[in-house]
Amino acid sequence: MPSGRRLDLLDPTPFDWDDADLALGLARTYRWGGHSAWPLPLSVAQHSISVMLLRRAAMPSLSPLDELRELLHDAEEGLLGFDAISVIKPFLGDAFRALTQRLEHMVFLRYGLPAWDAKSHAAHKKADRLAAASEAVHVAGWSAEEVRRTLKIRAAILPEDPLARYYDCAPWEPWPPALACERFLRELERLTESAATSSITPASIKPAP
């Protein structure tokens, strides 16, 4: 890792990365197989902030800890450096699924995140699919009909980018990796601090010195 820490993908611990390592990994890991109708591909870091904002908009009373869980919902992909497109996931098999689940478990341990329950996971998947459908059209260049017919995503397609107002940035344009890293890290640090000082305090595991 850039921090000097070492992550054993087959036997990870919650102490194997720092926040900056994770932010950089997610900023350099791309959705849609790296394909984009823009000059740059869309990072998982940018997508993660979008999902967090969509959940916040749907439920303004969302706690900082729940927002943090939304922000980190794909964190294992940044540690692995790979976001498998949906069509190939069945071919990667049970061993790959177990590896990603183990990494996700370490992320949840490190940041003191509660496990998904049925209600929160359903709300999360709704926001995630909404982001995916919108990215498919506005970023990857699919048509709305192709999103429904080929990608099998039934969610609505947003006309407005939730990130545009939040950051005053160009709608739907993928960010350069350095900017995606900076913005993700800022959100991660803000939510980690807010969750720690809120009434629901995560039992975070702190990195070893």
PDB file of C-alpha atoms in Angstrom:
ATOM      1  CA  MET A   1       0.000   0.000   0.000  1.00  0.00           C
ATOM      2  CA  PRO A   2       1.206   3.619  -0.494  1.00  0.00           C
ATOM      3  CA  SER A   3       1.222   3.951   3.296  1.00  0.00           C
ATOM      4  CA  GLY A   4       3.731   1.117   3.563  1.00  0.00           C
ATOM      5  CA  ARG A   5       1.184  -1.295   5.032  1.00  0.00           C
ATOM      6  CA  ARG A   6       0.833  -4.733   3.470  1.00  0.00           C
ATOM      7  CA  LEU A   7      -2.486  -6.406   2.670  1.00  0.00           C
ATOM      8  CA  ASP A   8      -2.648 -10.172   2.322  1.00  0.00           C
ATOM      9  CA  LEU A   9      -5.708 -10.635   0.122  1.00  0.00           C
ATOM     10  CA  LEU A  10      -6.075 -14.259   1.224  1.00  0.00           C
ATOM     11  CA  ASP A  11      -5.718 -13.507   4.936  1.00  0.00           C
ATOM     12  CA  PRO A  12      -6.600  -9.838   5.508  1.00  0.00           C
ATOM     13  CA  THR A  13      -6.875  -7.998   8.804  1.00  0.00           C
ATOM     14  CA  PRO A  14      -8.518  -4.631   9.590  1.00  0.00           C
ATOM     15  CA  PHE A  15      -5.054  -3.106  10.135  1.00  0.00           C
ATOM     16  CA  ASP A  16      -3.688  -3.656   6.619  1.00  0.00           C
ATOM     17  CA  TRP A  17      -4.515  -0.252   5.110  1.00  0.00           C
ATOM     18  CA  ASP A  18      -5.149   3.345   6.117  1.00  0.00           C
ATOM     19  CA  ASP A  19      -7.890   5.674   4.917  1.00  0.00           C
ATOM     20  CA  ALA A  20      -5.725   7.246   2.222  1.00  0.00           C
ATOM     21  CA  ASP A  21      -4.822   3.796   0.836  1.00  0.00           C
ATOM     22  CA  LEU A  22      -8.499   2.925   0.540  1.00  0.00           C
ATOM     23  CA  ALA A  23      -9.448   6.241  -1.062  1.00  0.00           C
ATOM     24  CA  LEU A  24      -6.690   5.925  -3.646  1.00  0.00           C
ATOM     25  CA  GLY A  25      -7.584   2.318  -4.409  1.00  0.00           C
ATOM     26  CA  LEU A  26     -11.228   3.204  -5.020  1.00  0.00           C
ATOM     27  CA  ALA A  27     -10.274   6.239  -7.113  1.00  0.00           C
ATOM     28  CA  ARG A  28      -8.161   3.988  -9.351  1.00  0.00           C
ATOM     29  CA  THR A  29     -10.734   1.194  -9.618  1.00  0.00           C
ATOM     30  CA  TYR A  30     -13.231   1.693 -12.417  1.00  0.00           C
ATOM     31  CA  ARG A  31     -16.831   0.780 -13.042  1.00  0.00           C
ATOM     32  CA  TRP A  32     -18.252  -0.498 -16.310  1.00  0.00           C
ATOM     33  CA  GLY A  33     -15.040  -2.339 -17.118  1.00  0.00           C
ATOM     34  CA  GLY A  34     -13.292   1.002 -17.493  1.00  0.00           C
ATOM     35  CA  HIS A  35     -15.444   1.932 -20.485  1.00  0.00           C
ATOM     36  CA  SER A  36     -16.876   5.428 -20.714  1.00  0.00           C
ATOM     37  CA  ALA A  37     -18.417   7.858 -23.167  1.00  0.00           C
ATOM     38  CA  TRP A  38     -16.223  10.504 -21.511  1.00  0.00           C
ATOM     39  CA  PRO A  39     -12.440  10.965 -21.732  1.00  0.00           C
ATOM     40  CA  LEU A  40     -12.074   9.328 -18.306  1.00  0.00           C
ATOM     41  CA  PRO A  41     -13.713   6.211 -16.798  1.00  0.00           C
ATOM     42  CA  LEU A  42     -15.919   6.384 -13.720  1.00  0.00           C
ATOM     43  CA  SER A  43     -14.228   5.425 -10.461  1.00  0.00           C
ATOM     44  CA  VAL A  44     -15.790   3.360  -7.710  1.00  0.00           C
ATOM     45  CA  ALA A  45     -14.933   6.258  -5.377  1.00  0.00           C
ATOM     46  CA  GLN A  46     -17.183   8.637  -7.319  1.00  0.00           C
ATOM     47  CA  HIS A  47     -19.955   6.046  -7.547  1.00  0.00           C
ATOM     48  CA  SER A  48     -19.756   5.449  -3.784  1.00  0.00           C
ATOM     49  CA  ILE A  49     -20.326   9.121  -3.005  1.00  0.00           C
ATOM     50  CA  SER A  50     -23.284   9.153  -5.408  1.00  0.00           C
ATOM     51  CA  VAL A  51     -24.940   6.231  -3.626  1.00  0.00           C
ATOM     52  CA  MET A  52     -24.375   7.874  -0.255  1.00  0.00           C
ATOM     53  CA  LEU A  53     -26.025  11.092  -1.480  1.00  0.00           C
ATOM     54  CA  LEU A  54     -28.975   9.194  -2.964  1.00  0.00           C
ATOM     55  CA  ARG A  55     -29.571   7.398   0.335  1.00  0.00           C
ATOM     56  CA  ARG A  56     -29.329  10.694   2.206  1.00  0.00           C
ATOM     57  CA  ALA A  57     -31.850  12.292  -0.148  1.00  0.00           C
ATOM     58  CA  ALA A  58     -34.256   9.378   0.307  1.00  0.00           C
ATOM     59  CA  MET A  59     -33.840   9.408   4.090  1.00  0.00           C
ATOM     60  CA  PRO A  60     -32.622  12.755   5.467  1.00  0.00           C
ATOM     61  CA  SER A  61     -32.522  11.297   8.995  1.00  0.00           C
ATOM     62  CA  LEU A  62     -29.887   8.738   8.006  1.00  0.00           C
ATOM     63  CA  SER A  63     -27.266   8.506  10.758  1.00  0.00           C
ATOM     64  CA  PRO A  64     -23.581   9.263  10.106  1.00  0.00           C
ATOM     65  CA  LEU A  65     -22.811   5.576  10.683  1.00  0.00           C
ATOM     66  CA  ASP A  66     -25.383   4.512   8.092  1.00  0.00           C
ATOM     67  CA  GLU A  67     -24.022   7.100   5.651  1.00  0.00           C
ATOM     68  CA  LEU A  68     -20.554   5.721   6.284  1.00  0.00           C
ATOM     69  CA  ARG A  69     -21.779   2.223   5.464  1.00  0.00           C
ATOM     70  CA  GLU A  70     -23.209   3.546   2.195  1.00  0.00           C
ATOM     71  CA  LEU A  71     -19.921   5.279   1.353  1.00  0.00           C
ATOM     72  CA  LEU A  72     -18.007   2.049   2.024  1.00  0.00           C
ATOM     73  CA  HIS A  73     -20.430  -0.351   0.351  1.00  0.00           C
ATOM     74  CA  ASP A  74     -17.880  -1.209  -2.368  1.00  0.00           C
ATOM     75  CA  ALA A  75     -14.746  -0.639  -0.291  1.00  0.00           C
ATOM     76  CA  GLU A  76     -13.448  -4.174  -0.843  1.00  0.00           C
ATOM     77  CA  GLU A  77     -13.151  -3.364  -4.558  1.00  0.00           C
ATOM     78  CA  GLY A  78     -10.638  -0.644  -3.749  1.00  0.00           C
ATOM     79  CA  LEU A  79      -8.568  -3.084  -1.715  1.00  0.00           C
ATOM     80  CA  LEU A  80      -8.758  -5.679  -4.468  1.00  0.00           C
ATOM     81  CA  GLY A  81      -8.323  -3.139  -7.301  1.00  0.00           C
ATOM     82  CA  PHE A  82     -11.074  -4.794  -9.323  1.00  0.00           C
ATOM     83  CA  ASP A  83     -14.777  -4.204  -9.915  1.00  0.00           C
ATOM     84  CA  ALA A  84     -16.108  -7.251 -11.734  1.00  0.00           C
ATOM     85  CA  ILE A  85     -18.847  -6.414 -14.217  1.00  0.00           C
ATOM     86  CA  SER A  86     -22.040  -8.288 -13.418  1.00  0.00           C
ATOM     87  CA  VAL A  87     -22.006 -10.625 -16.410  1.00  0.00           C
ATOM     88  CA  ILE A  88     -18.738 -12.313 -15.393  1.00  0.00           C
ATOM     89  CA  LYS A  89     -19.418 -12.665 -11.662  1.00  0.00           C
ATOM     90  CA  PRO A  90     -21.077 -16.107 -11.989  1.00  0.00           C
ATOM     91  CA  PHE A  91     -17.959 -17.392 -13.751  1.00  0.00           C
ATOM     92  CA  LEU A  92     -15.585 -16.232 -11.010  1.00  0.00           C
ATOM     93  CA  GLY A  93     -17.023 -18.815  -8.647  1.00  0.00           C
ATOM     94  CA  ASP A  94     -17.357 -19.379  -4.941  1.00  0.00           C
ATOM     95  CA  ALA A  95     -13.683 -18.791  -4.129  1.00  0.00           C
ATOM     96  CA  PHE A  96     -13.781 -15.247  -5.508  1.00  0.00           C
ATOM     97  CA  ARG A  97     -17.053 -14.584  -3.701  1.00  0.00           C
ATOM     98  CA  ALA A  98     -15.525 -15.773  -0.431  1.00  0.00           C
ATOM     99  CA  LEU A  99     -12.464 -13.563  -0.968  1.00  0.00           C
ATOM    100  CA  THR A 100     -14.557 -10.425  -1.519  1.00  0.00           C
ATOM    101  CA  GLN A 101     -16.817 -11.244   1.425  1.00  0.00           C
ATOM    102  CA  ARG A 102     -13.769 -11.660   3.655  1.00  0.00           C
ATOM    103  CA  LEU A 103     -12.454  -8.258   2.573  1.00  0.00           C
ATOM    104  CA  GLU A 104     -15.875  -6.677   3.139  1.00  0.00           C
ATOM    105  CA  HIS A 105     -15.966  -8.186   6.625  1.00  0.00           C
ATOM    106  CA  MET A 106     -12.581  -6.617   7.419  1.00  0.00           C
ATOM    107  CA  VAL A 107     -13.858  -3.232   6.222  1.00  0.00           C
ATOM    108  CA  PHE A 108     -16.923  -3.522   8.456  1.00  0.00           C
ATOM    109  CA  LEU A 109     -14.714  -4.470  11.410  1.00  0.00           C
ATOM    110  CA  ARG A 110     -12.269  -1.627  10.866  1.00  0.00           C
ATOM    111  CA  TYR A 111     -14.929   1.067  10.633  1.00  0.00           C
ATOM    112  CA  GLY A 112     -17.356  -0.398  13.170  1.00  0.00           C
ATOM    113  CA  LEU A 113     -20.156  -0.810  10.636  1.00  0.00           C
ATOM    114  CA  PRO A 114     -23.275  -2.787  11.534  1.00  0.00           C
ATOM    115  CA  ALA A 115     -24.194  -5.705   9.307  1.00  0.00           C
ATOM    116  CA  TRP A 116     -26.930  -5.044   6.771  1.00  0.00           C
ATOM    117  CA  ASP A 117     -30.402  -6.000   7.874  1.00  0.00           C
ATOM    118  CA  ALA A 118     -33.108  -6.748   5.319  1.00  0.00           C
ATOM    119  CA  LYS A 119     -34.649  -3.261   5.412  1.00  0.00           C
ATOM    120  CA  SER A 120     -31.406  -1.282   5.211  1.00  0.00           C
ATOM    121  CA  HIS A 121     -29.984  -3.542   2.511  1.00  0.00           C
ATOM    122  CA  ALA A 122     -33.119  -3.181   0.376  1.00  0.00           C
ATOM    123  CA  ALA A 123     -32.896   0.617   0.685  1.00  0.00           C
ATOM    124  CA  HIS A 124     -29.215   0.475  -0.188  1.00  0.00           C
ATOM    125  CA  LYS A 125     -29.803  -1.693  -3.265  1.00  0.00           C
ATOM    126  CA  LYS A 126     -32.486   0.704  -4.467  1.00  0.00           C
ATOM    127  CA  ALA A 127     -30.006   3.602  -4.355  1.00  0.00           C
ATOM    128  CA  ASP A 128     -27.238   1.473  -5.871  1.00  0.00           C
ATOM    129  CA  ARG A 129     -29.424   0.405  -8.807  1.00  0.00           C
ATOM    130  CA  LEU A 130     -30.625   3.978  -9.309  1.00  0.00           C
ATOM    131  CA  ALA A 131     -27.003   5.083  -9.548  1.00  0.00           C
ATOM    132  CA  ALA A 132     -26.144   2.184 -11.859  1.00  0.00           C
ATOM    133  CA  ALA A 133     -29.019   2.848 -14.274  1.00  0.00           C
ATOM    134  CA  SER A 134     -28.153   6.531 -14.435  1.00  0.00           C
ATOM    135  CA  GLU A 135     -24.430   5.872 -14.905  1.00  0.00           C
ATOM    136  CA  ALA A 136     -25.174   3.391 -17.673  1.00  0.00           C
ATOM    137  CA  VAL A 137     -26.907   6.097 -19.711  1.00  0.00           C
ATOM    138  CA  HIS A 138     -25.043   9.258 -18.755  1.00  0.00           C
ATOM    139  CA  VAL A 139     -21.534   7.820 -18.357  1.00  0.00           C
ATOM    140  CA  ALA A 140     -21.219   4.504 -20.185  1.00  0.00           C
ATOM    141  CA  GLY A 141     -23.406   5.476 -23.146  1.00  0.00           C
ATOM    142  CA  TRP A 142     -26.153   2.848 -23.018  1.00  0.00           C
ATOM    143  CA  SER A 143     -29.657   3.767 -24.101  1.00  0.00           C
ATOM    144  CA  ALA A 144     -32.519   3.649 -21.616  1.00  0.00           C
ATOM    145  CA  GLU A 145     -33.986   0.669 -23.479  1.00  0.00           C
ATOM    146  CA  GLU A 146     -30.660  -1.186 -23.363  1.00  0.00           C
ATOM    147  CA  VAL A 147     -30.445  -0.599 -19.619  1.00  0.00           C
ATOM    148  CA  ARG A 148     -33.780  -2.350 -19.164  1.00  0.00           C
ATOM    149  CA  ARG A 149     -33.459  -5.039 -21.849  1.00  0.00           C
ATOM    150  CA  THR A 150     -29.760  -5.931 -21.825  1.00  0.00           C
ATOM    151  CA  LEU A 151     -28.546  -4.904 -18.375  1.00  0.00           C
ATOM    152  CA  LYS A 152     -31.812  -5.981 -16.692  1.00  0.00           C
ATOM    153  CA  ILE A 153     -31.791  -2.882 -14.464  1.00  0.00           C
ATOM    154  CA  ARG A 154     -35.352  -1.717 -13.837  1.00  0.00           C
ATOM    155  CA  ALA A 155     -34.500   1.389 -11.816  1.00  0.00           C
ATOM    156  CA  ALA A 156     -35.370   4.868 -13.068  1.00  0.00           C
ATOM    157  CA  ILE A 157     -32.746   6.939 -14.829  1.00  0.00           C
ATOM    158  CA  LEU A 158     -31.986  10.190 -13.054  1.00  0.00           C
ATOM    159  CA  PRO A 159     -32.084  13.323 -15.208  1.00  0.00           C
ATOM    160  CA  GLU A 160     -29.855  15.187 -12.737  1.00  0.00           C
ATOM    161  CA  ASP A 161     -26.530  14.120 -11.277  1.00  0.00           C
ATOM    162  CA  PRO A 162     -26.678  14.137  -7.443  1.00  0.00           C
ATOM    163  CA  LEU A 163     -23.004  15.102  -7.404  1.00  0.00           C
ATOM    164  CA  ALA A 164     -23.441  18.215  -9.554  1.00  0.00           C
ATOM    165  CA  ARG A 165     -25.136  20.332  -6.908  1.00  0.00           C
ATOM    166  CA  TYR A 166     -23.078  18.911  -4.039  1.00  0.00           C
ATOM    167  CA  TYR A 167     -19.733  19.720  -5.675  1.00  0.00           C
ATOM    168  CA  ASP A 168     -20.785  22.300  -8.277  1.00  0.00           C
ATOM    169  CA  CYS A 169     -19.208  20.078 -10.907  1.00  0.00           C
ATOM    170  CA  ALA A 170     -20.112  19.117 -14.471  1.00  0.00           C
ATOM    171  CA  PRO A 171     -23.027  16.640 -14.418  1.00  0.00           C
ATOM    172  CA  TRP A 172     -22.069  12.997 -14.936  1.00  0.00           C
ATOM    173  CA  GLU A 173     -18.470  13.697 -15.893  1.00  0.00           C
ATOM    174  CA  PRO A 174     -16.029  11.215 -14.335  1.00  0.00           C
ATOM    175  CA  TRP A 175     -13.454  12.825 -12.091  1.00  0.00           C
ATOM    176  CA  PRO A 176      -9.689  12.442 -12.455  1.00  0.00           C
ATOM    177  CA  PRO A 177      -8.323   9.869  -9.986  1.00  0.00           C
ATOM    178  CA  ALA A 178      -6.594  12.475  -7.801  1.00  0.00           C
ATOM    179  CA  LEU A 179      -9.826  14.441  -7.405  1.00  0.00           C
ATOM    180  CA  ALA A 180     -11.915  11.316  -6.763  1.00  0.00           C
ATOM    181  CA  CYS A 181      -9.391  10.252  -4.116  1.00  0.00           C
ATOM    182  CA  GLU A 182      -9.451  13.651  -2.423  1.00  0.00           C
ATOM    183  CA  ARG A 183     -13.237  13.883  -2.325  1.00  0.00           C
ATOM    184  CA  PHE A 184     -13.736  10.316  -1.137  1.00  0.00           C
ATOM    185  CA  LEU A 185     -11.125  10.703   1.595  1.00  0.00           C
ATOM    186  CA  ARG A 186     -12.744  13.936   2.775  1.00  0.00           C
ATOM    187  CA  GLU A 187     -16.146  12.210   3.057  1.00  0.00           C
ATOM    188  CA  LEU A 188     -14.618   9.196   4.774  1.00  0.00           C
ATOM    189  CA  GLU A 189     -12.857  11.332   7.385  1.00  0.00           C
ATOM    190  CA  ARG A 190     -15.938  13.502   7.931  1.00  0.00           C
ATOM    191  CA  LEU A 191     -18.279  10.575   8.430  1.00  0.00           C
ATOM    192  CA  THR A 192     -15.838   8.616  10.580  1.00  0.00           C
ATOM    193  CA  GLU A 193     -15.528  11.608  12.894  1.00  0.00           C
ATOM    194  CA  SER A 194     -19.284  12.291  12.886  1.00  0.00           C
ATOM    195  CA  ALA A 195     -20.118   8.661  13.609  1.00  0.00           C
ATOM    196  CA  ALA A 196     -17.629   8.587  16.480  1.00  0.00           C
ATOM    197  CA  THR A 197     -19.197  11.625  18.139  1.00  0.00           C
ATOM    198  CA  SER A 198     -22.844  10.779  17.458  1.00  0.00           C
ATOM    199  CA  SER A 199     -25.146   8.984  19.849  1.00  0.00           C
ATOM    200  CA  ILE A 200     -24.444   5.797  17.933  1.00  0.00           C
ATOM    201  CA  THR A 201     -20.731   5.345  18.405  1.00  0.00           C
ATOM    202  CA  PRO A 202     -19.063   2.717  16.245  1.00  0.00           C
ATOM    203  CA  ALA A 203     -16.764   0.264  17.942  1.00  0.00           C
ATOM    204  CA  SER A 204     -14.079   1.140  15.419  1.00  0.00           C
ATOM    205  CA  ILE A 205     -10.912  -0.851  15.273  1.00  0.00           C
ATOM    206  CA  LYS A 206      -8.010   1.551  15.139  1.00  0.00           C
ATOM    207  CA  PRO A 207      -4.948   0.790  13.038  1.00  0.00           C
ATOM    208  CA  ALA A 208      -1.889  -0.395  14.865  1.00  0.00           C
ATOM    209  CA  PRO A 209       0.716   2.385  15.324  1.00  0.00           C
TER     210      PRO A 209
END
